[in-house]
Amino acid sequence: MEKVVYIEKPTGHPMNFNSWAFHSSVITVDFMKKFAFVNLLRAEDQRIVIKECYVKLGALFGSNRAFKSRKGSLSFPDGTDLLPKTEWPNPRISPKLENRIRSRLVGRLAELNVTHEEFLLLSVLLFCNPAISNLSDNGFLLGIYQNMYGAALLQYCLYKYQHNGPARYADLLGFYSVIGKHYDDVIQYYVLLQVLQSTVEVKKIVQDGIEAAYKN
């Protein structure tokens, strides 16, 4: 939970998949720990909540960036592919799986035409979740804040869409099932990398986020 100190990237400093994945993970965790309810949790609960959700949240951030930039698929800010390059001369993982990982979330955001306010509330509701496994009794705080942010999203929908507000609210909450499918695809992809003995390596913070998924 220590403060993260950022420095400007030196001109010409190369960024590849590994460095972008690490950077994305760090700034996502840093974003999460700035919320009051995270800092009110016990240390172990903080670790569980952050580890459980930062990969999903990072995918949501990247998808929104692509959506706002009118791009149809996920990539890192300089265009680097979201998925690591493998050493295989021919594809050994289904291109359909790879394309789902790159485009599923972006496509749904575009279909819903999610506003900035909706995106922010969806983001915080993603990890303000008392149903996360293995939380202590102190985790009830997440339920209190989940109700607060959920009510704010509903009120926004009622204000902006009026009679269509409840339907819009339901559509937005349905987006979490899309995130779940995206996460399942990511898990499947990285399991296949291991089974096929790829030499792709990722930094520990990225590996921890993936492993947290298929251990739960």
PDB file of C-alpha atoms in Angstrom:
ATOM      1  CA  MET A   1       0.000   0.000   0.000  1.00  0.00           C
ATOM      2  CA  GLU A   2       3.025   2.289  -0.184  1.00  0.00           C
ATOM      3  CA  LYS A   3       2.910   5.319  -2.463  1.00  0.00           C
ATOM      4  CA  VAL A   4       4.016   4.702  -6.040  1.00  0.00           C
ATOM      5  CA  VAL A   5       6.407   7.314  -7.438  1.00  0.00           C
ATOM      6  CA  TYR A   6       6.235   7.750 -11.216  1.00  0.00           C
ATOM      7  CA  ILE A   7       8.961   9.146 -13.447  1.00  0.00           C
ATOM      8  CA  GLU A   8       8.772  10.249 -17.065  1.00  0.00           C
ATOM      9  CA  LYS A   9       9.775   7.591 -19.566  1.00  0.00           C
ATOM     10  CA  PRO A  10      13.140   8.495 -21.151  1.00  0.00           C
ATOM     11  CA  THR A  11      13.006   9.308 -24.844  1.00  0.00           C
ATOM     12  CA  GLY A  12      13.633   6.210 -26.906  1.00  0.00           C
ATOM     13  CA  HIS A  13      13.086   3.809 -24.011  1.00  0.00           C
ATOM     14  CA  PRO A  14      11.688   0.607 -25.587  1.00  0.00           C
ATOM     15  CA  MET A  15       8.343  -0.749 -24.372  1.00  0.00           C
ATOM     16  CA  ASN A  16       7.360  -4.315 -25.168  1.00  0.00           C
ATOM     17  CA  PHE A  17       4.533  -6.587 -24.037  1.00  0.00           C
ATOM     18  CA  ASN A  18       6.258  -7.443 -20.756  1.00  0.00           C
ATOM     19  CA  SER A  19       6.950  -3.843 -19.770  1.00  0.00           C
ATOM     20  CA  TRP A  20       3.468  -2.646 -20.769  1.00  0.00           C
ATOM     21  CA  ALA A  21       1.779  -5.501 -18.869  1.00  0.00           C
ATOM     22  CA  PHE A  22       3.820  -4.638 -15.778  1.00  0.00           C
ATOM     23  CA  HIS A  23       3.080  -0.920 -16.107  1.00  0.00           C
ATOM     24  CA  SER A  24      -0.635  -1.559 -16.595  1.00  0.00           C
ATOM     25  CA  SER A  25      -0.768  -3.774 -13.504  1.00  0.00           C
ATOM     26  CA  VAL A  26       1.051  -1.260 -11.311  1.00  0.00           C
ATOM     27  CA  ILE A  27      -1.112   1.727 -12.247  1.00  0.00           C
ATOM     28  CA  THR A  28      -4.311  -0.340 -11.873  1.00  0.00           C
ATOM     29  CA  VAL A  29      -3.335  -1.445  -8.369  1.00  0.00           C
ATOM     30  CA  ASP A  30      -2.368   2.150  -7.559  1.00  0.00           C
ATOM     31  CA  PHE A  31      -5.806   3.322  -8.724  1.00  0.00           C
ATOM     32  CA  MET A  32      -7.607   0.733  -6.578  1.00  0.00           C
ATOM     33  CA  LYS A  33      -5.800   1.509  -3.353  1.00  0.00           C
ATOM     34  CA  LYS A  34      -6.726   5.202  -3.501  1.00  0.00           C
ATOM     35  CA  PHE A  35     -10.358   4.441  -2.622  1.00  0.00           C
ATOM     36  CA  ALA A  36     -11.397   4.952   0.987  1.00  0.00           C
ATOM     37  CA  PHE A  37     -13.091   1.579   1.356  1.00  0.00           C
ATOM     38  CA  VAL A  38      -9.894  -0.252   0.323  1.00  0.00           C
ATOM     39  CA  ASN A  39      -7.885   1.602   2.955  1.00  0.00           C
ATOM     40  CA  LEU A  40     -10.511   0.751   5.596  1.00  0.00           C
ATOM     41  CA  LEU A  41     -10.053  -2.977   5.010  1.00  0.00           C
ATOM     42  CA  ARG A  42      -7.635  -5.133   6.965  1.00  0.00           C
ATOM     43  CA  ALA A  43      -4.265  -5.727   5.319  1.00  0.00           C
ATOM     44  CA  GLU A  44      -5.071  -9.293   4.258  1.00  0.00           C
ATOM     45  CA  ASP A  45      -8.452  -8.231   2.840  1.00  0.00           C
ATOM     46  CA  GLN A  46      -6.741  -5.458   0.887  1.00  0.00           C
ATOM     47  CA  ARG A  47      -4.411  -8.017  -0.658  1.00  0.00           C
ATOM     48  CA  ILE A  48      -7.274 -10.378  -1.550  1.00  0.00           C
ATOM     49  CA  VAL A  49      -9.458  -7.682  -3.141  1.00  0.00           C
ATOM     50  CA  ILE A  50      -6.643  -6.168  -5.179  1.00  0.00           C
ATOM     51  CA  LYS A  51      -5.192  -9.480  -6.323  1.00  0.00           C
ATOM     52  CA  GLU A  52      -8.618 -10.815  -7.284  1.00  0.00           C
ATOM     53  CA  CYS A  53      -9.620  -7.832  -9.415  1.00  0.00           C
ATOM     54  CA  TYR A  54      -6.728  -5.862 -10.880  1.00  0.00           C
ATOM     55  CA  VAL A  55      -6.398  -7.917 -14.070  1.00  0.00           C
ATOM     56  CA  LYS A  56     -10.139  -7.562 -14.774  1.00  0.00           C
ATOM     57  CA  LEU A  57     -10.027  -3.859 -13.980  1.00  0.00           C
ATOM     58  CA  GLY A  58      -6.974  -3.315 -16.175  1.00  0.00           C
ATOM     59  CA  ALA A  59      -8.818  -4.992 -19.060  1.00  0.00           C
ATOM     60  CA  LEU A  60     -11.776  -2.672 -18.488  1.00  0.00           C
ATOM     61  CA  PHE A  61      -9.489   0.378 -18.532  1.00  0.00           C
ATOM     62  CA  GLY A  62      -7.797  -0.758 -21.729  1.00  0.00           C
ATOM     63  CA  SER A  63     -11.127  -1.518 -23.379  1.00  0.00           C
ATOM     64  CA  ASN A  64     -12.479   1.906 -22.539  1.00  0.00           C
ATOM     65  CA  ARG A  65      -9.339   3.524 -23.950  1.00  0.00           C
ATOM     66  CA  ALA A  66      -9.801   1.587 -27.191  1.00  0.00           C
ATOM     67  CA  PHE A  67     -13.508   2.444 -27.307  1.00  0.00           C
ATOM     68  CA  LYS A  68     -12.875   6.158 -26.811  1.00  0.00           C
ATOM     69  CA  SER A  69     -10.174   6.033 -29.492  1.00  0.00           C
ATOM     70  CA  ARG A  70     -12.653   4.362 -31.892  1.00  0.00           C
ATOM     71  CA  LYS A  71     -10.549   1.218 -32.090  1.00  0.00           C
ATOM     72  CA  GLY A  72     -12.111  -2.205 -32.305  1.00  0.00           C
ATOM     73  CA  SER A  73      -9.622  -4.150 -30.232  1.00  0.00           C
ATOM     74  CA  LEU A  74      -7.464  -3.984 -27.137  1.00  0.00           C
ATOM     75  CA  SER A  75      -3.842  -2.905 -27.352  1.00  0.00           C
ATOM     76  CA  PHE A  76      -1.394  -0.978 -25.225  1.00  0.00           C
ATOM     77  CA  PRO A  77      -1.171   2.821 -25.721  1.00  0.00           C
ATOM     78  CA  ASP A  78       1.588   2.683 -28.347  1.00  0.00           C
ATOM     79  CA  GLY A  79      -0.167  -0.056 -30.323  1.00  0.00           C
ATOM     80  CA  THR A  80       1.737  -2.981 -28.802  1.00  0.00           C
ATOM     81  CA  ASP A  81      -0.383  -6.134 -28.948  1.00  0.00           C
ATOM     82  CA  LEU A  82      -2.212  -7.053 -25.772  1.00  0.00           C
ATOM     83  CA  LEU A  83      -1.069 -10.660 -26.132  1.00  0.00           C
ATOM     84  CA  PRO A  84       2.581 -11.723 -25.968  1.00  0.00           C
ATOM     85  CA  LYS A  85       4.463 -12.848 -29.033  1.00  0.00           C
ATOM     86  CA  THR A  86       5.305 -16.543 -29.010  1.00  0.00           C
ATOM     87  CA  GLU A  87       8.247 -18.331 -30.535  1.00  0.00           C
ATOM     88  CA  TRP A  88       6.073 -20.626 -32.666  1.00  0.00           C
ATOM     89  CA  PRO A  89       6.423 -20.221 -36.446  1.00  0.00           C
ATOM     90  CA  ASN A  90       2.736 -21.187 -36.879  1.00  0.00           C
ATOM     91  CA  PRO A  91      -0.239 -20.413 -34.614  1.00  0.00           C
ATOM     92  CA  ARG A  92      -0.825 -23.089 -31.969  1.00  0.00           C
ATOM     93  CA  ILE A  93      -3.572 -21.223 -30.115  1.00  0.00           C
ATOM     94  CA  SER A  94      -6.894 -20.566 -31.812  1.00  0.00           C
ATOM     95  CA  PRO A  95      -6.998 -17.143 -33.508  1.00  0.00           C
ATOM     96  CA  LYS A  96     -10.678 -17.032 -32.500  1.00  0.00           C
ATOM     97  CA  LEU A  97      -9.677 -17.182 -28.829  1.00  0.00           C
ATOM     98  CA  GLU A  98      -7.075 -14.459 -29.320  1.00  0.00           C
ATOM     99  CA  ASN A  99      -9.527 -12.229 -31.173  1.00  0.00           C
ATOM    100  CA  ARG A 100     -12.161 -12.672 -28.448  1.00  0.00           C
ATOM    101  CA  ILE A 101      -9.621 -11.508 -25.858  1.00  0.00           C
ATOM    102  CA  ARG A 102      -8.752  -8.480 -27.968  1.00  0.00           C
ATOM    103  CA  SER A 103     -12.241  -7.420 -28.997  1.00  0.00           C
ATOM    104  CA  ARG A 104     -15.045  -8.785 -26.782  1.00  0.00           C
ATOM    105  CA  LEU A 105     -15.002  -6.043 -24.127  1.00  0.00           C
ATOM    106  CA  VAL A 106     -14.399  -3.207 -26.575  1.00  0.00           C
ATOM    107  CA  GLY A 107     -17.286  -4.380 -28.719  1.00  0.00           C
ATOM    108  CA  ARG A 108     -19.717  -4.479 -25.806  1.00  0.00           C
ATOM    109  CA  LEU A 109     -18.692  -1.020 -24.598  1.00  0.00           C
ATOM    110  CA  ALA A 110     -19.345   0.262 -28.108  1.00  0.00           C
ATOM    111  CA  GLU A 111     -22.741  -1.472 -28.269  1.00  0.00           C
ATOM    112  CA  LEU A 112     -23.760   0.129 -24.993  1.00  0.00           C
ATOM    113  CA  ASN A 113     -22.053   3.432 -25.880  1.00  0.00           C
ATOM    114  CA  VAL A 114     -20.977   3.722 -22.246  1.00  0.00           C
ATOM    115  CA  THR A 115     -20.595   7.276 -20.946  1.00  0.00           C
ATOM    116  CA  HIS A 116     -17.639   8.468 -18.871  1.00  0.00           C
ATOM    117  CA  GLU A 117     -19.764   8.544 -15.704  1.00  0.00           C
ATOM    118  CA  GLU A 118     -21.068   5.027 -16.299  1.00  0.00           C
ATOM    119  CA  PHE A 119     -17.551   3.757 -16.927  1.00  0.00           C
ATOM    120  CA  LEU A 120     -16.243   5.209 -13.649  1.00  0.00           C
ATOM    121  CA  LEU A 121     -19.068   3.711 -11.602  1.00  0.00           C
ATOM    122  CA  LEU A 122     -18.753   0.345 -13.349  1.00  0.00           C
ATOM    123  CA  SER A 123     -15.021   0.400 -12.608  1.00  0.00           C
ATOM    124  CA  VAL A 124     -15.377   0.886  -8.872  1.00  0.00           C
ATOM    125  CA  LEU A 125     -18.293  -1.561  -8.597  1.00  0.00           C
ATOM    126  CA  LEU A 126     -16.099  -4.218 -10.190  1.00  0.00           C
ATOM    127  CA  PHE A 127     -13.854  -4.463  -7.144  1.00  0.00           C
ATOM    128  CA  CYS A 128     -16.245  -3.160  -4.480  1.00  0.00           C
ATOM    129  CA  ASN A 129     -17.571  -6.691  -4.157  1.00  0.00           C
ATOM    130  CA  PRO A 130     -18.318  -8.379  -0.794  1.00  0.00           C
ATOM    131  CA  ALA A 131     -18.769 -11.747  -2.576  1.00  0.00           C
ATOM    132  CA  ILE A 132     -15.006 -12.083  -3.157  1.00  0.00           C
ATOM    133  CA  SER A 133     -13.806 -15.315  -1.557  1.00  0.00           C
ATOM    134  CA  ASN A 134     -11.883 -15.580   1.725  1.00  0.00           C
ATOM    135  CA  LEU A 135     -12.580 -12.072   3.027  1.00  0.00           C
ATOM    136  CA  SER A 136     -12.700 -11.590   6.799  1.00  0.00           C
ATOM    137  CA  ASP A 137     -15.733 -10.202   8.644  1.00  0.00           C
ATOM    138  CA  ASN A 138     -14.287  -6.772   7.912  1.00  0.00           C
ATOM    139  CA  GLY A 139     -15.233  -7.352   4.272  1.00  0.00           C
ATOM    140  CA  PHE A 140     -18.808  -6.262   5.052  1.00  0.00           C
ATOM    141  CA  LEU A 141     -17.552  -2.716   4.337  1.00  0.00           C
ATOM    142  CA  LEU A 142     -17.454  -3.611   0.668  1.00  0.00           C
ATOM    143  CA  GLY A 143     -21.196  -4.279   0.734  1.00  0.00           C
ATOM    144  CA  ILE A 144     -21.896  -0.845   2.190  1.00  0.00           C
ATOM    145  CA  TYR A 145     -19.895   0.924  -0.498  1.00  0.00           C
ATOM    146  CA  GLN A 146     -21.237  -1.370  -3.219  1.00  0.00           C
ATOM    147  CA  ASN A 147     -24.774  -0.295  -2.302  1.00  0.00           C
ATOM    148  CA  MET A 148     -23.710   3.344  -2.353  1.00  0.00           C
ATOM    149  CA  TYR A 149     -22.041   3.217  -5.777  1.00  0.00           C
ATOM    150  CA  GLY A 150     -24.788   0.985  -7.164  1.00  0.00           C
ATOM    151  CA  ALA A 151     -27.428   3.480  -6.044  1.00  0.00           C
ATOM    152  CA  ALA A 152     -25.424   6.282  -7.666  1.00  0.00           C
ATOM    153  CA  LEU A 153     -25.360   4.369 -10.973  1.00  0.00           C
ATOM    154  CA  LEU A 154     -29.116   3.754 -10.813  1.00  0.00           C
ATOM    155  CA  GLN A 155     -29.841   7.415 -10.064  1.00  0.00           C
ATOM    156  CA  TYR A 156     -27.619   8.461 -12.960  1.00  0.00           C
ATOM    157  CA  CYS A 157     -29.492   6.120 -15.302  1.00  0.00           C
ATOM    158  CA  LEU A 158     -32.869   7.395 -14.109  1.00  0.00           C
ATOM    159  CA  TYR A 159     -31.752  10.999 -14.564  1.00  0.00           C
ATOM    160  CA  LYS A 160     -30.171  10.523 -17.998  1.00  0.00           C
ATOM    161  CA  TYR A 161     -32.531   7.961 -19.535  1.00  0.00           C
ATOM    162  CA  GLN A 162     -35.683   8.606 -17.475  1.00  0.00           C
ATOM    163  CA  HIS A 163     -38.266   5.868 -18.265  1.00  0.00           C
ATOM    164  CA  ASN A 164     -35.565   3.738 -19.857  1.00  0.00           C
ATOM    165  CA  GLY A 165     -33.327   4.155 -16.805  1.00  0.00           C
ATOM    166  CA  PRO A 166     -34.055   0.768 -15.166  1.00  0.00           C
ATOM    167  CA  ALA A 167     -33.408  -1.089 -18.446  1.00  0.00           C
ATOM    168  CA  ARG A 168     -30.182   0.831 -18.961  1.00  0.00           C
ATOM    169  CA  TYR A 169     -29.102   0.011 -15.407  1.00  0.00           C
ATOM    170  CA  ALA A 170     -29.721  -3.697 -16.043  1.00  0.00           C
ATOM    171  CA  ASP A 171     -27.765  -3.570 -19.322  1.00  0.00           C
ATOM    172  CA  LEU A 172     -24.808  -1.945 -17.586  1.00  0.00           C
ATOM    173  CA  LEU A 173     -24.749  -4.508 -14.771  1.00  0.00           C
ATOM    174  CA  GLY A 174     -24.897  -7.212 -17.427  1.00  0.00           C
ATOM    175  CA  PHE A 175     -21.519  -6.005 -18.610  1.00  0.00           C
ATOM    176  CA  TYR A 176     -19.922  -7.845 -15.676  1.00  0.00           C
ATOM    177  CA  SER A 177     -20.864 -11.180 -17.245  1.00  0.00           C
ATOM    178  CA  VAL A 178     -18.947 -10.075 -20.356  1.00  0.00           C
ATOM    179  CA  ILE A 179     -15.927  -9.275 -18.179  1.00  0.00           C
ATOM    180  CA  GLY A 180     -16.247 -12.763 -16.664  1.00  0.00           C
ATOM    181  CA  LYS A 181     -16.185 -14.367 -20.121  1.00  0.00           C
ATOM    182  CA  HIS A 182     -13.161 -12.242 -21.060  1.00  0.00           C
ATOM    183  CA  TYR A 183     -11.377 -13.367 -17.892  1.00  0.00           C
ATOM    184  CA  ASP A 184     -12.170 -17.024 -18.664  1.00  0.00           C
ATOM    185  CA  ASP A 185     -10.651 -16.574 -22.128  1.00  0.00           C
ATOM    186  CA  VAL A 186      -7.520 -14.998 -20.638  1.00  0.00           C
ATOM    187  CA  ILE A 187      -7.148 -17.907 -18.200  1.00  0.00           C
ATOM    188  CA  GLN A 188      -7.593 -20.422 -21.027  1.00  0.00           C
ATOM    189  CA  TYR A 189      -4.992 -18.581 -23.112  1.00  0.00           C
ATOM    190  CA  TYR A 190      -2.333 -18.596 -20.400  1.00  0.00           C
ATOM    191  CA  VAL A 191      -3.028 -22.218 -19.475  1.00  0.00           C
ATOM    192  CA  LEU A 192      -2.502 -23.128 -23.125  1.00  0.00           C
ATOM    193  CA  LEU A 193       0.776 -21.209 -23.126  1.00  0.00           C
ATOM    194  CA  GLN A 194       1.952 -23.350 -20.232  1.00  0.00           C
ATOM    195  CA  VAL A 195       0.704 -26.618 -21.725  1.00  0.00           C
ATOM    196  CA  LEU A 196       2.388 -25.810 -25.033  1.00  0.00           C
ATOM    197  CA  GLN A 197       5.574 -24.890 -23.152  1.00  0.00           C
ATOM    198  CA  SER A 198       5.851 -21.373 -24.497  1.00  0.00           C
ATOM    199  CA  THR A 199       8.949 -19.430 -23.488  1.00  0.00           C
ATOM    200  CA  VAL A 200       6.861 -16.284 -22.879  1.00  0.00           C
ATOM    201  CA  GLU A 201       7.705 -14.816 -19.489  1.00  0.00           C
ATOM    202  CA  VAL A 202       5.819 -12.176 -17.517  1.00  0.00           C
ATOM    203  CA  LYS A 203       6.741 -10.229 -14.405  1.00  0.00           C
ATOM    204  CA  LYS A 204       5.509 -11.537 -11.057  1.00  0.00           C
ATOM    205  CA  ILE A 205       2.735  -8.958 -10.584  1.00  0.00           C
ATOM    206  CA  VAL A 206       1.195 -10.014 -13.916  1.00  0.00           C
ATOM    207  CA  GLN A 207       1.625 -13.716 -13.174  1.00  0.00           C
ATOM    208  CA  ASP A 208       0.016 -13.311  -9.733  1.00  0.00           C
ATOM    209  CA  GLY A 209      -3.085 -11.727 -11.254  1.00  0.00           C
ATOM    210  CA  ILE A 210      -3.527 -14.576 -13.738  1.00  0.00           C
ATOM    211  CA  GLU A 211      -2.880 -17.270 -11.128  1.00  0.00           C
ATOM    212  CA  ALA A 212      -5.386 -15.672  -8.757  1.00  0.00           C
ATOM    213  CA  ALA A 213      -8.032 -16.322 -11.409  1.00  0.00           C
ATOM    214  CA  TYR A 214      -7.648 -20.048 -11.955  1.00  0.00           C
ATOM    215  CA  LYS A 215      -7.058 -20.776  -8.281  1.00  0.00           C
ATOM    216  CA  ASN A 216     -10.512 -19.387  -7.463  1.00  0.00           C
TER     217      ASN A 216
END
